[in-house]
Coordinates of C-alpha atoms in Angstrom, one line a residue:
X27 CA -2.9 -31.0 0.6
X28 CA -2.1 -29.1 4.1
X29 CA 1.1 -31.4 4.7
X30 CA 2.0 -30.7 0.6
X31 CA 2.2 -26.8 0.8
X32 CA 3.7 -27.3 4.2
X33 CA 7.0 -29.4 2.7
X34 CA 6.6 -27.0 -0.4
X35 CA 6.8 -23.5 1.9
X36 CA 9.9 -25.1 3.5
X37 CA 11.7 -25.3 -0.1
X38 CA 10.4 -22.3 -1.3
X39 CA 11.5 -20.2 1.7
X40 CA 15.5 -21.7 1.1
X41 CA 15.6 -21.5 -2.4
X42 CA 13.9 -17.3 -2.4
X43 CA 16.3 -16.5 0.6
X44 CA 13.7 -15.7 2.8
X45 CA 15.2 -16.8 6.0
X46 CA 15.3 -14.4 8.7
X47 CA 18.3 -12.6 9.6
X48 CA 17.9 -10.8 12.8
X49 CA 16.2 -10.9 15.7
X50 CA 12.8 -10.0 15.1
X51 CA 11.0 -10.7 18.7
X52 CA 7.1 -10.1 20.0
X53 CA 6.0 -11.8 17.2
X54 CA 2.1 -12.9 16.9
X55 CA 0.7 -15.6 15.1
X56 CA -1.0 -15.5 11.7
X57 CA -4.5 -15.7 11.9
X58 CA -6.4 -18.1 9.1
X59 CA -10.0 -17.0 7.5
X60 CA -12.5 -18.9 5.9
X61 CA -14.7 -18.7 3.5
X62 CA -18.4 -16.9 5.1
X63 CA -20.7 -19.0 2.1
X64 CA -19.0 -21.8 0.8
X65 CA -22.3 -23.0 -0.4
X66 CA -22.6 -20.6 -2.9
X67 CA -19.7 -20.4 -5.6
X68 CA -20.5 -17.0 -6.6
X69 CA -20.5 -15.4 -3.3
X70 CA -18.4 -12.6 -3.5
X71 CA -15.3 -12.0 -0.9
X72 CA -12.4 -10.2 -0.8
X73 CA -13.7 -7.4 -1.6
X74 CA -11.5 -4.2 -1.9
X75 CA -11.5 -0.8 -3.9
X76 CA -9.3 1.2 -5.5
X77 CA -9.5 4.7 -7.1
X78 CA -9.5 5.1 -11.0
X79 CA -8.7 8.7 -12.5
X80 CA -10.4 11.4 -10.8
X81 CA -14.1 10.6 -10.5
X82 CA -14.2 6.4 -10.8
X83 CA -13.7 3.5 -8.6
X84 CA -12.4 -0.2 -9.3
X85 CA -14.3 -3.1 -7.3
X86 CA -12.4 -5.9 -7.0
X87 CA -13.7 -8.9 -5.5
X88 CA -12.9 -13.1 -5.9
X89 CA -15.6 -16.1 -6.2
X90 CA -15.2 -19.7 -6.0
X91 CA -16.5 -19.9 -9.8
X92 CA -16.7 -17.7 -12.8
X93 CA -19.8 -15.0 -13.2
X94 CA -22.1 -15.8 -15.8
X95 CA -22.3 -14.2 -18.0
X96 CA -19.9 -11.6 -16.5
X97 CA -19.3 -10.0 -13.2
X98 CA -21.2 -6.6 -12.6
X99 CA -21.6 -3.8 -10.4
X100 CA -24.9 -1.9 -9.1
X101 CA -24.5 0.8 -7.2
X102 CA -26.2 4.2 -5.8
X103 CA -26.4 6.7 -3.4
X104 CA -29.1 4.9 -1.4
X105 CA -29.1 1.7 0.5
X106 CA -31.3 -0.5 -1.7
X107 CA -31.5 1.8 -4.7
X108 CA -28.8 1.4 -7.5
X109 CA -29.0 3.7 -10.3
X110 CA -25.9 2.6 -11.9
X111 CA -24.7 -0.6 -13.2
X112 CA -21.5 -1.6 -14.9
X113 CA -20.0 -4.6 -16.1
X114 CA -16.5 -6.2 -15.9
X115 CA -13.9 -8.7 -16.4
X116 CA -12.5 -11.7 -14.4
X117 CA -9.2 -13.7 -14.3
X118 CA -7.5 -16.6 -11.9
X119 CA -3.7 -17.9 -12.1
X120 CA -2.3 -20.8 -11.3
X121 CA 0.7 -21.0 -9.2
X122 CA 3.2 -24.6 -9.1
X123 CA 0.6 -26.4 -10.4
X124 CA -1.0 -26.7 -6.8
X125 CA -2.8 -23.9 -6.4
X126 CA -5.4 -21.9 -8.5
X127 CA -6.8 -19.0 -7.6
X128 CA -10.9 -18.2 -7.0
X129 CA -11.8 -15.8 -10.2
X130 CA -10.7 -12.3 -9.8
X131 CA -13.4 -9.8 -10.7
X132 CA -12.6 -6.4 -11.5
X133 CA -15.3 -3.5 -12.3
X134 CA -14.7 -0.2 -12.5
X135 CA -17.7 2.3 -11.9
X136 CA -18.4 5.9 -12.3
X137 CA -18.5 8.5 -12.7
X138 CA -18.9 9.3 -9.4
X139 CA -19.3 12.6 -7.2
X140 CA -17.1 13.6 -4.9
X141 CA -17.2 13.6 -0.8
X142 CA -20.0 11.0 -1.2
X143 CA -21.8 7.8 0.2
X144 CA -21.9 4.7 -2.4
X145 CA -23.4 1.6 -1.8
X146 CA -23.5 -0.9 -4.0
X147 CA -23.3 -4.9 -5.2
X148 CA -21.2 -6.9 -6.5
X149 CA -21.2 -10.1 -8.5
X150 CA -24.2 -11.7 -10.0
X151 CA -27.7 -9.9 -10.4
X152 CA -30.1 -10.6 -7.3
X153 CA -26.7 -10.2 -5.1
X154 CA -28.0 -10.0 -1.6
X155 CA -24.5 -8.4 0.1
X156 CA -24.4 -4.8 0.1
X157 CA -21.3 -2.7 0.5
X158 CA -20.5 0.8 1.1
X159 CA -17.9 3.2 0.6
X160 CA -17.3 7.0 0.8
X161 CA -15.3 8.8 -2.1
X162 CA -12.7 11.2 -0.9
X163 CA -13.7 14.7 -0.8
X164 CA -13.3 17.6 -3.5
X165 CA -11.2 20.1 -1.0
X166 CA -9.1 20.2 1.8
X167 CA -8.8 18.7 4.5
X168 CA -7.4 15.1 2.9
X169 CA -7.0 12.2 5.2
X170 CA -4.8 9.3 4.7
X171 CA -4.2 6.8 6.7
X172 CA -1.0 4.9 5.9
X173 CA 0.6 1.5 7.4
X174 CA 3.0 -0.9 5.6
X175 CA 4.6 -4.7 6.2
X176 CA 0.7 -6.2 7.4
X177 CA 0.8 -9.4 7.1
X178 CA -2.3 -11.7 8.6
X179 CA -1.0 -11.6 12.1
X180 CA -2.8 -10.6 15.1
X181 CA -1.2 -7.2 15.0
X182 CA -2.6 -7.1 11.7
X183 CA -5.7 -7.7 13.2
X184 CA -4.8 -4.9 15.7
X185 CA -3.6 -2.3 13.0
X186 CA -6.6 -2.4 11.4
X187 CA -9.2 -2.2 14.1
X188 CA -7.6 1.2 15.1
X189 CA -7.2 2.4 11.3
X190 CA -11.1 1.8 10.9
X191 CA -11.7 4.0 14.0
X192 CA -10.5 7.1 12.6
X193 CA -12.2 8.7 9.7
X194 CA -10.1 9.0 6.7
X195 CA -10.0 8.9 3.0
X196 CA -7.7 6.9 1.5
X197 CA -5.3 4.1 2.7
X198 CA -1.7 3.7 1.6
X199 CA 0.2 0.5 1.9
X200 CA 4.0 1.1 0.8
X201 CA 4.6 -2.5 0.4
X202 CA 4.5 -6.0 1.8
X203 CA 1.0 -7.1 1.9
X204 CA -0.2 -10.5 2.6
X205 CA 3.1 -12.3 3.8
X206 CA 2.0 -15.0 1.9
X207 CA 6.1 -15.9 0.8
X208 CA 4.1 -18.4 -1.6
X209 CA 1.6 -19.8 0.4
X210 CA -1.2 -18.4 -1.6
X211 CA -3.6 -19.6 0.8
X212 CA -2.5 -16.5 3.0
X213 CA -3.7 -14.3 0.1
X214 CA -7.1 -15.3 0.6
X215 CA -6.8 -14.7 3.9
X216 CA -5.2 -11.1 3.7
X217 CA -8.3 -10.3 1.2
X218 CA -10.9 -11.6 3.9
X219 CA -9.0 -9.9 6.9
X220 CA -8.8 -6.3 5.3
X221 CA -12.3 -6.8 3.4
X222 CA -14.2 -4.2 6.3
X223 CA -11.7 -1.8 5.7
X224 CA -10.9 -2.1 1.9
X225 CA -14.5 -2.5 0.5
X226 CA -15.0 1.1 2.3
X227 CA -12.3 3.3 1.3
X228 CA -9.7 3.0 -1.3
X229 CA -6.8 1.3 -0.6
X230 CA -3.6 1.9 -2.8
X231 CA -0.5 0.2 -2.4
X232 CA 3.0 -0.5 -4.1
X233 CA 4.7 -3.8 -4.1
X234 CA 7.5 -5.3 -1.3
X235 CA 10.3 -7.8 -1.8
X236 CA 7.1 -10.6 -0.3
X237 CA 5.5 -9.9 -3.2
X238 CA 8.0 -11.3 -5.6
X239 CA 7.0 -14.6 -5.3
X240 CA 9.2 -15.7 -7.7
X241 CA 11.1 -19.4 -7.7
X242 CA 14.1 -20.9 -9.7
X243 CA 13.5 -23.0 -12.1
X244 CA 9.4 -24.0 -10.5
X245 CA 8.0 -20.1 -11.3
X246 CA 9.6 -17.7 -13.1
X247 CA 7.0 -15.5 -13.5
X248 CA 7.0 -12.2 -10.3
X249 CA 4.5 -10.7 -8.8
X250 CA 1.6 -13.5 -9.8
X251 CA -0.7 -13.2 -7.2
X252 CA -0.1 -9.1 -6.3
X253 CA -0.5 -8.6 -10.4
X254 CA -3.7 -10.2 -10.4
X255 CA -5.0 -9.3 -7.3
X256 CA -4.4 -5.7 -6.6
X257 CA -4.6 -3.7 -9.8
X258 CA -3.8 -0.3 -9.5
X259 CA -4.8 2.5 -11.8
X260 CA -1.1 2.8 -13.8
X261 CA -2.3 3.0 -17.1
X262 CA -4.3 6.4 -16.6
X263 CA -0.9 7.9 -14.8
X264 CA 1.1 7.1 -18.1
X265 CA 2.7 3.8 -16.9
X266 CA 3.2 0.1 -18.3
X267 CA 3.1 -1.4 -15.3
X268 CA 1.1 -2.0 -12.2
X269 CA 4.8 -2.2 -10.4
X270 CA 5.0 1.7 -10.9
X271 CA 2.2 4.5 -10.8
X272 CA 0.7 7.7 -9.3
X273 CA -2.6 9.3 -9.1
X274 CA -4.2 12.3 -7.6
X275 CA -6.6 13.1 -4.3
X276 CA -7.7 16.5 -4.2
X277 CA -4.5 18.9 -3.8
X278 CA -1.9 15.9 -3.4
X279 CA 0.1 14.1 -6.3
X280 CA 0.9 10.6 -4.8
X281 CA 3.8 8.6 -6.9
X282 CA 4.2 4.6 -6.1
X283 CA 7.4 3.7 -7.5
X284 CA 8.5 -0.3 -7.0
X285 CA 11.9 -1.0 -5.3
X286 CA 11.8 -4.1 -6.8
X287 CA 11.9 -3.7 -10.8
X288 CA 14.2 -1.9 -12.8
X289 CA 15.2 1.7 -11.7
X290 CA 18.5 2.9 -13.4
X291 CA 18.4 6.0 -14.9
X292 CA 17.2 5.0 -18.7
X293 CA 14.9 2.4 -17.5
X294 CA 11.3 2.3 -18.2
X295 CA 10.1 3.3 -14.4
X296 CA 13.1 6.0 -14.7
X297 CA 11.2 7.3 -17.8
X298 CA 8.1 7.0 -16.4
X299 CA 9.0 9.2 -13.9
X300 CA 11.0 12.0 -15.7
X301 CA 7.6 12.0 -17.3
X302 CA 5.0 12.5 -14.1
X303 CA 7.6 14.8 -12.5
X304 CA 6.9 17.2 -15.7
X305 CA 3.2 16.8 -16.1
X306 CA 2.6 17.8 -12.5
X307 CA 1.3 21.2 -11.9
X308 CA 1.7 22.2 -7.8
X309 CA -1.3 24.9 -8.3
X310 CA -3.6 21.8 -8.7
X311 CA -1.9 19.9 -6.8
X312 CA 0.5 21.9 -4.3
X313 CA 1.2 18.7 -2.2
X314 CA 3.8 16.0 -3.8
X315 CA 4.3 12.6 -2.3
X316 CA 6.4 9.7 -2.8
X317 CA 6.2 5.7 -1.8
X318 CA 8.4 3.2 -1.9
X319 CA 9.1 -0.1 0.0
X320 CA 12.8 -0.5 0.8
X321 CA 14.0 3.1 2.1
X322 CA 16.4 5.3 1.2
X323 CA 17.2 6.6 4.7
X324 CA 17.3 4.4 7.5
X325 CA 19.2 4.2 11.3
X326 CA 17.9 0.5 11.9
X327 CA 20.6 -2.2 12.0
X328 CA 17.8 -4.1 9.7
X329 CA 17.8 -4.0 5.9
X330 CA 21.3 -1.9 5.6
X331 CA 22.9 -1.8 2.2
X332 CA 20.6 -3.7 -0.3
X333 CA 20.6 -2.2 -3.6
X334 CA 16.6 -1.7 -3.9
X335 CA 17.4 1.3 -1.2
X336 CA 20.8 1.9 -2.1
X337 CA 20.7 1.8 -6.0
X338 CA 17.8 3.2 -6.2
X339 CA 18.2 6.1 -3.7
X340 CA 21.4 6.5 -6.2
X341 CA 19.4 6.7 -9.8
X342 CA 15.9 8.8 -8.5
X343 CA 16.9 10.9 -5.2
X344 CA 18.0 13.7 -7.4
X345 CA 14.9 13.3 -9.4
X346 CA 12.4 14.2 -6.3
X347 CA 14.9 16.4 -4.9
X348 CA 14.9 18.8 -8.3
X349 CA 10.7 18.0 -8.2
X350 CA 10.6 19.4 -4.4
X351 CA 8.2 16.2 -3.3
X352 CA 7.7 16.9 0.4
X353 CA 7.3 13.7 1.6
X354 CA 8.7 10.0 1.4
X355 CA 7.1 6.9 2.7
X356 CA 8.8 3.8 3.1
X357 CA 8.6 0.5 4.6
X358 CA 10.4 -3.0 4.8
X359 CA 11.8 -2.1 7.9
X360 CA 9.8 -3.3 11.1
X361 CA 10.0 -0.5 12.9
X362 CA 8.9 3.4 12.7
X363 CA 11.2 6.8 11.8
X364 CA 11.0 10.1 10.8
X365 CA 13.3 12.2 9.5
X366 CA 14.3 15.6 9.0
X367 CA 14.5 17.1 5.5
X368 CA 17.2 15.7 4.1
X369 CA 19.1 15.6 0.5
X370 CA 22.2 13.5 -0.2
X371 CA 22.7 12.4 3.2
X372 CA 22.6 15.5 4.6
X373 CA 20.1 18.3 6.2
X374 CA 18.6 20.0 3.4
X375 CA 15.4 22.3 3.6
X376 CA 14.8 21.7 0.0
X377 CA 14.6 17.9 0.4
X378 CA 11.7 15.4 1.3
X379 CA 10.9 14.3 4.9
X380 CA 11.3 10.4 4.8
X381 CA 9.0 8.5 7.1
X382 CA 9.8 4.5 6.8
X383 CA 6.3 2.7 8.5
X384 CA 6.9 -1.0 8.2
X385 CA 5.3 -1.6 11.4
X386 CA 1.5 -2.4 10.5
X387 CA 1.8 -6.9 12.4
X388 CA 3.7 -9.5 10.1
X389 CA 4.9 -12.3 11.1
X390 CA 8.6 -11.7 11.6
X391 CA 8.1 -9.4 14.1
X392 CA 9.9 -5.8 14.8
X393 CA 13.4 -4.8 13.9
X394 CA 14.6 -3.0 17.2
X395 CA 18.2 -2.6 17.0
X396 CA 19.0 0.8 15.7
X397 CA 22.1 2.6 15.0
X398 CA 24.0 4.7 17.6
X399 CA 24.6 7.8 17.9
X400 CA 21.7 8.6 16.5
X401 CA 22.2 11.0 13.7
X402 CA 20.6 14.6 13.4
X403 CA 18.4 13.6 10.6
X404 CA 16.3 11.5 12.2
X405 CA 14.0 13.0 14.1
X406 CA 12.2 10.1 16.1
X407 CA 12.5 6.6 15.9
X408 CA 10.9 3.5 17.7
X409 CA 10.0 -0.3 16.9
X410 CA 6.6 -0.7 17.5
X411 CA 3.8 -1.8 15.7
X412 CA 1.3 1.0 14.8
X413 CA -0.5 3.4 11.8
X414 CA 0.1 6.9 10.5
X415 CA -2.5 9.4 10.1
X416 CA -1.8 12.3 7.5
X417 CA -4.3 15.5 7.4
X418 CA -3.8 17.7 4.7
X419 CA -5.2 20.7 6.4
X420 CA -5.1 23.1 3.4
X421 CA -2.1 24.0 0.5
X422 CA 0.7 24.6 2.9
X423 CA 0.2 22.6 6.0
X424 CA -0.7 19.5 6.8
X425 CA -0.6 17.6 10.2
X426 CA 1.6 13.7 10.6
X427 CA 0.9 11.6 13.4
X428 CA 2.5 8.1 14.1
X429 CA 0.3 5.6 16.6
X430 CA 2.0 3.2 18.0
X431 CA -0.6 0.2 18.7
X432 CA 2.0 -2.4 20.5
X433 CA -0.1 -2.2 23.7
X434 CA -3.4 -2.5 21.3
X435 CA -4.4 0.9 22.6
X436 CA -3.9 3.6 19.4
X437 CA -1.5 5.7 21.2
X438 CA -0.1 9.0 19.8
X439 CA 3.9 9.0 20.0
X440 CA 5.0 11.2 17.2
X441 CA 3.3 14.1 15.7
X442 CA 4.6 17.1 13.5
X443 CA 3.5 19.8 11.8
X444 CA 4.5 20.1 8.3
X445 CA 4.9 22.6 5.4
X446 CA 4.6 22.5 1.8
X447 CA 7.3 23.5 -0.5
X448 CA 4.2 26.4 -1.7
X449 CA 5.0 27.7 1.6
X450 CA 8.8 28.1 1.5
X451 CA 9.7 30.6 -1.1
X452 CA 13.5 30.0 -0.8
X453 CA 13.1 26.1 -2.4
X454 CA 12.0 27.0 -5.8
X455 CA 9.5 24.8 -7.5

């Protein structure tokens, strides 16, 4: 079976254009996972969370079999004591005929308080595994931590050991995930590799061009295994697809648009959007954030002049502009950048700071040719693997730092101060 999906991965790489197109170098390897209780078919693994609406929390989690005669959920704010208890669904796909999926179990519980210690169970009654996770907190200050392009490399592995050193409340992925490029294999073991981290604090991510997964002719069908496996909360934010979202953490308005399906103005994430943009109110939530994968600004030599960043710079920059969002993530590019506030290729003090942060370990390496001269917009720029760490300190300021991690020592190389659009009376909101 090994030798089939290697001869398969080959063909599948050629025929989606995945072929590397610059020099990507200090590369890692990927790293493979087992199963921990292969003995027991409804063992539960891959285990991560995910926030739903403002007090509730999806658990998702994959077994080798189906739950009889459902999956469920205890949970409580004691080890060993579970008040609550709720019940859920399950699913599995099949992908070329070669591969199917364990079943993926999805609960949502809650309500739940804010600021607050959960443990809880999942899968079968009598469940010996106990999780934990912390839901984030009812005031200021927020924490995010926030790292895109992962992959199951080493530097993955790297990445996340120094994310789950500092304290935060949610994590945000802009895109790129397992690297699997069709291998589904490597989704099991990005769900077993990020499993510490993801079972204990929301993670919330948007889809990357890797995520496609889609084939000529053999799979026509995108985003399989991303679809199925990491659901996100769009249908409480207004959307019809889990390509396209947002949702709130106390004070902040978070939107995850997808690069990679329809944008044009008149389209249904276009709409979508018009639509959250309106419904936000900046005295609940005074801080307004953006993610996408492929960026709209960008000094790198990599990734230059594909549509997903072009195009769709064209049809929505105007749209956060006119919104005053103070802040755009990005990855895709292998490399870390931060730039000034900026509107229509120029310096604008009503516009978003960008901040592309495709640098969390996959395979392909870094991108680490930039542009020259550098322009004035971009503030700081370096290819290295690391995290960003985001502390929303209050309604006006909040504190960015960048670590770089290529030395696998968290090192601080970029920090800044930054300013909500509350706190600048001259950019209307």
């Amino acid at each position: 079976m090994v030798k089939v999906w290697g001869l398969v991965a080959i063909v599948l790489i050629v025929l989606a254009g995945n072929v590397l197109s610059y020099d990507r170098p200090g590369t890692r390897k990927n790293i493979v996972i087992h199963p921990t209780n292969e003995d027991d078919p409804t063992f539960p693994e891959q285990v991560h969370i995910s926030l739903v609406g403002p007090d509730k929390m999806r658990i998702s989690w994959i077994t080798k079999d189906p739950i009889i005669p459902f999956p469920s959920v205890v949970y409580g704010t004691a080890s060993g004591k579970y008040e609550g208890l709720a019940n859920g669904t399950s699913s599995s796909y099949h992908y070329l005929m070669i591969y199917r999926s364990g079943q993926i179990n999805e609960v949502v519980i809650g309500p739940l308080k804010p600021n607050t210690v959960y443990y809880y169970k999942c899968g079968r009654p009598g469940s010996t595994q106990e999780f934990s996770f912390r839901t984030p907190p009812s005031q200021f200050p927020i924490k995010f931590a926030v790292s895109g392009d992962l992959g199951t490399t080493d530097w993955t592995k790297s990445t996340l050991e120094h994310v789950s050193k500092w304290d935060h409340d949610v994590f945000i992925l802009p895109g790129d995930l397992s690297y699997a490029n069709m291998y589904q294999p490597i989704w099991d073991t990005f769900g077993r590799l990020v499993q510490p981290l993801a079972s204990q604090r929301p993670w919330m991510v948007t889809q990357g061009n890797h995520e496609v997964e889609k084939i000529p002719i053999l799979h026509h069908e995108p985003f399989t295994a991303y679809n199925q496996r990491w659901r996100m909360p769009f249908e409480e934010s207004g959307s019809t697809s889990n390509l396209y979202y947002s949702f709130n953490v106390y004070g902040v308005h978070i939107i995850m648009l997808g690069s990679y399906t329809d944008f044009e103005p008149g389209s249904e994430q276009y709409q979508w959007l018009e639509s959250d943009l309106k419904k936000i109110d900046r005295k609940t939530t005074p801080w307004l954030m953006a993610v996408v994968h492929a960026p709209w600004y960008n000094t790198n030599e990599a990734h230059q002049g594909e549509k997903e960043s072009v195009q769709m710079k064209e049809s929505m920059e105007t749209l956060l502009y006119k919104a005053r969002v103070d802040l755009v993530f990005a990855g895709h590019v292998h490399a870390y950048e931060r730039f000034n506030r900026v509107y229509q290729d120029k310096l604008d003090k009503c516009g978003p700071v960008y901040i592309n942060i495709g640098d969390g370990g996959n395979l392909e390496g870094l991108a680490t040719k930039y542009r020259d001269p550098n322009p004035e917009m971009s503030l700081f720029r370096e290819a290295s693997f690391g995290h960003g760490q985001l502390v929303v300190e209050n309604a006006t300021h909040a504190h960015w730092e960048w670590q770089r991690n290529d030395d696998d020592v968290s090192v601080e190389k970029d920090s800044v101060w930054l300013t909500s659009f509350l706190a600048n009376p001259s950019c209307h909101i």
